[in-house]
Coordinates of C-alpha atoms in Angstrom, one line a residue:
M1 CA 160.1 -175.5 164.3
L2 CA 160.7 -179.0 165.5
P3 CA 163.3 -179.5 168.3
A4 CA 166.6 -180.8 167.0
R5 CA 166.2 -184.2 168.8
N6 CA 162.9 -184.8 166.9
R7 CA 164.2 -184.1 163.4
M8 CA 165.1 -186.9 161.1
R9 CA 168.3 -186.1 159.2
R10 CA 169.9 -189.3 158.0
S11 CA 168.8 -190.8 154.7
R12 CA 169.0 -194.3 156.1
E13 CA 166.4 -193.3 158.7
F14 CA 164.1 -192.0 155.9
D15 CA 164.7 -195.1 153.8
A16 CA 164.1 -197.6 156.6
T17 CA 160.9 -195.8 157.7
V18 CA 159.5 -195.6 154.2
K19 CA 160.6 -199.2 153.2
Y20 CA 159.6 -201.1 156.4
G21 CA 157.0 -198.9 158.0
V22 CA 153.2 -198.7 157.8
R23 CA 151.8 -196.3 155.2
A24 CA 148.6 -194.3 155.3
A25 CA 147.8 -192.3 152.1
Q26 CA 145.6 -189.2 152.2
S27 CA 144.7 -186.9 149.3
D28 CA 147.5 -184.4 150.0
L29 CA 150.1 -186.4 151.9
V30 CA 151.3 -189.9 152.8
V31 CA 152.3 -190.8 156.4
H32 CA 154.9 -193.5 156.9
M33 CA 155.4 -194.8 160.5
R34 CA 157.9 -197.2 161.9
R35 CA 158.8 -198.2 165.5
D36 CA 162.5 -198.3 165.9
T37 CA 163.7 -201.6 167.5
N38 CA 167.2 -200.4 168.2
V39 CA 166.7 -199.0 171.7
G40 CA 170.3 -198.0 172.2
T41 CA 170.1 -195.1 169.7
V42 CA 166.6 -193.9 170.5
N43 CA 166.1 -190.5 172.2
G44 CA 162.6 -189.5 171.3
P45 CA 160.3 -189.6 168.3
R46 CA 161.7 -188.4 165.0
V47 CA 159.9 -186.8 162.1
G48 CA 161.0 -186.2 158.6
L49 CA 159.4 -184.4 155.6
I50 CA 159.7 -185.3 151.9
V51 CA 158.6 -182.4 149.8
G52 CA 159.4 -182.9 146.2
K53 CA 159.6 -180.4 143.3
S54 CA 156.2 -181.6 142.1
V55 CA 154.7 -179.6 145.0
G56 CA 155.7 -176.3 143.4
S57 CA 158.4 -173.7 143.6
A58 CA 160.8 -173.4 146.5
V59 CA 158.5 -170.8 148.1
D60 CA 155.6 -173.2 147.9
R61 CA 157.6 -176.2 149.2
H62 CA 158.9 -174.2 152.2
R63 CA 155.5 -172.8 153.0
V64 CA 154.0 -176.3 153.1
S65 CA 157.0 -177.6 155.1
R66 CA 156.6 -174.8 157.7
R67 CA 152.9 -175.5 158.1
L68 CA 153.4 -179.2 158.5
R69 CA 156.3 -178.8 161.0
H70 CA 154.0 -176.5 163.1
V71 CA 151.3 -179.2 163.1
V72 CA 153.7 -182.0 163.9
R73 CA 155.2 -180.2 166.8
G74 CA 151.8 -180.4 168.6
M75 CA 151.6 -184.1 167.8
L76 CA 154.9 -185.2 169.3
T77 CA 153.2 -186.1 172.6
D78 CA 151.0 -188.6 170.7
L79 CA 154.1 -190.5 169.5
E80 CA 156.2 -193.0 171.5
Y81 CA 159.9 -192.4 172.1
N82 CA 160.9 -194.9 169.5
D83 CA 158.5 -193.8 166.7
R84 CA 159.9 -192.7 163.3
M85 CA 157.5 -190.8 161.0
V86 CA 158.0 -189.6 157.5
I87 CA 155.5 -187.3 155.8
R88 CA 155.6 -187.4 152.0
V89 CA 153.9 -184.3 150.7
L90 CA 151.8 -184.6 147.5
P91 CA 151.3 -181.9 144.9
G92 CA 147.7 -181.0 146.1
S93 CA 149.0 -179.9 149.4
R94 CA 150.2 -176.6 147.9
D95 CA 146.6 -175.3 147.7
A96 CA 145.4 -177.1 150.9
S97 CA 144.6 -175.1 154.0
S98 CA 146.6 -175.6 157.2
A99 CA 143.5 -177.0 158.8
R100 CA 143.1 -179.5 156.0
L101 CA 146.7 -180.6 156.2
E102 CA 146.4 -181.0 160.0
Q103 CA 143.2 -183.1 159.6
E104 CA 144.8 -185.4 157.0
L105 CA 147.9 -185.8 159.1
R106 CA 145.9 -186.7 162.2
L107 CA 143.8 -189.2 160.2
G108 CA 147.0 -190.8 158.7
L109 CA 148.7 -190.9 162.1
R110 CA 145.7 -192.4 163.8
W111 CA 145.5 -195.1 161.1
V112 CA 149.2 -196.1 161.3
L113 CA 149.2 -196.1 165.1
K114 CA 146.2 -198.4 165.0
Q115 CA 148.1 -200.7 162.6
G116 CA 151.0 -200.9 165.1
G117 CA 153.5 -198.6 163.2
T118 CA 155.5 -201.4 161.7
N119 CA 155.2 -204.1 159.1
R120 CA 158.1 -206.1 160.5

């Protein structure tokens, strides 16, 4: 489980990260990263998940979400305090192993951090 301060909850945060952030597509997920420039409201990196119905049943979606939250929790130290990351899960992730999801997430995160985490 992610700590409450690191969970993205507001739709405008999701929208801004997806719309203005850097995107790295993998075979089972897409990583969107954005550095928040509004320093007054920043209190640590925030991560959000988008797991659509195309992934599978509610059981499948929750299983994938739990595995990704577990992986992300170990990656929080790699993020800066003003980073915003959204992980959009693709249908193939339902059958992917946790190790594969972690590998794809780390590759995507490495790529977006190398790009600077923002388009604007």
